[in-house]
Steps between C-alpha positions, in 0.01 A plus 500: 500500500211348314150582620341224707205335310212277585688213355769568769230498762386153391864374547519662841178332604611164379820548707301598802311173463834316474417358162824338378410482131225570253409275213374633174527583146579850380258696266445857421219570745700366796843618377554790750463242797734268324753780449461591880565129602811492274643799673419351848840300521322167546283622790251369393639296199303489174494155346369520141322187386463382158117521533261676732336166586825373633561829698159450673591143572842612637313742726264226618797264542683749709197537735468123515866425586566803729172595669557850384316720252593427146489801251469511128451760233385525164383759232161527378293305250646151417763545780249548749283216376804266520527551880166346564617143513748540779274742685223237492750266633571717778122569577397120512805398699453798738845670453550875514619672188494865384475577132607839367367581154572799273243659278520769232171600372624779272442428135322605176131592543524411867575137440835353626692214321469181720234667716303258719271590792725399790264533780271253336798274393637469860156540669455131573854369558591805711153553634625602840677795375530666154594880505616769251750748597374853436731753673871470606415550864267193488759243367677414833186443697348315206792250488495460874140413475563251227756315711315499813175374316719234324654400838167492700297314238783269368395614142625699210433871469556731223611866465461683153744794435427726197825572313454871553469442867830303510698768350346778698740685731463492878589822677806470734301632785235234487524283820601147476226240548470358850685171570321180425408263764767327708576126470547265218307606169247231440502370855173485706341819604382368830491199730182295421380226754155349511280527818576292799159334474557396133854351598346304782232361257765410243719337769195297619412386145869390417533318823191287466595403142625149468647519147631865443644637173663826443496679154771753478502790256742793408342717788684267740846580371653597837310244711671174416629442864150565638342260244730215571447565875121480473507204274702316756267584773209355293665227314373675182601452149605799297432606113577813321343698228737561186584840620560377852747230385818700632353542845593174666784256477371249260713224653271490802369152531137631545520739209277357229614756222299739281107455492307522182518410122887549490542335843556156673282205572606520868351859527183397345472202730569725801199714400289184449575347836506818736202592731642843592670761273716807573545732220803734545543786268363325193260597222550188316273470190520113468192440710430175331775348709366638831308275730140420421268787636367397840793246539694727732499781741714782389709794640654768261774750571542783276607861532237610240163438639337517147655175416361299786265236385530588128631168409364265771244505781654633822387413859750742684654803298817655634584822346859564586867473410592137453805493729349680799164343467668137507705604789177589681348163413819319617433659844154352503539162340637225728729221367251223406660354184309207326805281420276260299386768268858627478606169400237474230623839367856386506410170314323692230809732461740200466283350234491821296872552523536140369248575220679827405832328483357222270340757270820704478688164423262397229642488147418774250608627165753647536479627847229484770440871628434358837847378527643837410331659810590196722863530412483871579338435841808303606733781392282823591714756682383556860442864447395722215182506300291295253269662235243265338310565173155375388453167322592153572807609678272592797390145537855379515609784733212441742555126525883437443690801622547488875571846633729519792443780775636819382437467122246741392277399216224694295271458216205663333262291720166662450500667158707207342657720234773349286840697460553606869780281618800667345376862604447356858838346496664832397318698766612238766864507375508873509366509845768255625784475254703294737268200495427240215160541310338247283211542238291197413301529177399310199591584134156677449600745795847547379360607159256733676735730689807295583699523179482886511565534866821287484629818339428682832678218687808548263499872565508477878658177612879622530395708797371208705705366781357147433461482114271200508154549349408173364221475240349158458313451166297187470488466119211270399394713195132454617266805464214337695645495835303178548752243561446138389134497629381750241325715768624831387306762299606355169428146597705202371562681168691777643723703255876438482710806591783571273836385643720767613879449615442640840848411632658640195313834553649519831857441374444753226433765774814402680332288767540118558280265320449116538266289294437146632286229330629184678342399841839399657648840428224708685702481834826597356331791302358626820849491656645690216259788498498540877878532494509733203677842530205678332126460450399180316223358301447126547291368212354147567333333215204333654224268397164678452313173544560473883166511656430755764314269716301729722391331830151390525305683779435290789144353498463681149208279411305636805517876397176480293316354800590772761155651462357166633680442829340168571578375149875622529541317830357172359732518207791611703476190720535273198732716285801602701719509195841606649718318729544799717121550554461135568749523772346813624177304544669260729582796749142584562 
């Protein structure tokens, strides 16, 4: 019987933490751990990515779609550097990930090939926890601490294991490490509720509000029923952050959609007309679309007290879990809905939906990208997952894809790094192989990581109970990401991308591929790929000149006058420039 090594201990600790799979790319400095994973019989499974950046995105995507700790590994030097993008994604979107990095510092004259100072490299992105393994007996506790820290802080952590340590033998008499905490890995460590006095103050503020708006973020992911109940009691309108889009049923008549640059006019108008704002689990950075400072009184609910008031002034802070905090508020808030305000909100939603339909139906050469997402919206399976990349596709996803309850959706919401969607989709599919998964991306993102990771899809798909992993590529050959208004980093003179036969590449790998360049064939193309017996690439040739048309912030012309309250009020009286705000004035 072979001697037990530290690499075997690593696998045992991963198994103890119920880690189903590890994403990574092999290399000499991490080879002993990879070999131990290969010998583990799939518990946990090792998923080799084509690039370490993709592996880190897969780990972050696993954390996002499953609420578990994602795990990735890499070798030293360039391999470790390549992990940074996905780890920063996890850090900025508050997801638990553990990175295991190998290091071999033996070399001529004391200098190792590919040597980089890993403590400094990961010191920012994994600032909560970066540790080196030194002795075999330390490794189990070190990994446990990395997992506990990632879970408690909702952030990435890093453990560096020297190659010599990985191959070190562990005496048979060494006691096994103690079992890890009970419960679901990645779940909350404790019940967190605000003080009664704060809940009473928040309930009083919300009850006295005449025009209440609720902004929902990803931190409210389990609180949909409580948000709807509170909105009905107050007659409130609801908007979401981009990351909060999957939280609520978007078919609700008072759901105004996503707020911000990629969002809807109805959401911007809701913020412009409200006098009371409830923020639930959101750290939305698009504050230009928030109400004018001084316009509203605000309650914010967040489990992380460090985020209270960082984006907008708050009158009543509530540090606590969103679901339980909202239940406590519901027990204190009487049913006093303002039906006139709710009617104003619903009218704005109806106008926006008509506008969105008109935009999607507008002619383009050859296909309007908005139509592609609208056609999907009518066909979207009522279970499964959607992964969205960075670029103009985010605008069309935010406005035109209506997510039914039960469909999970994720994107690189805060970092905004291109190339995440296909790694995310793979992580989601591996976690639930019996459900359909869609990846939505542009041709630029497909050329970043997508073409390579389709090889990974081709390697795994025959084991999936539901073979559907559909990759939409919006092929506009535009490097700028600006859309027709020329607002991207390269302006209106954006470089043209080389054209790639994306659907043909899928067919070459043994997958299904469809290329569509006529608008009347978009719907049938979706029907074909959603019914395919294997993963598919739908390549839609779309018009790069279609404008992004970001909504104007309500009362945008007043934002330079907020320092002069009297001037702002005078101008506001004569410059109510949205229909919703005008109607809101009539309710005063």
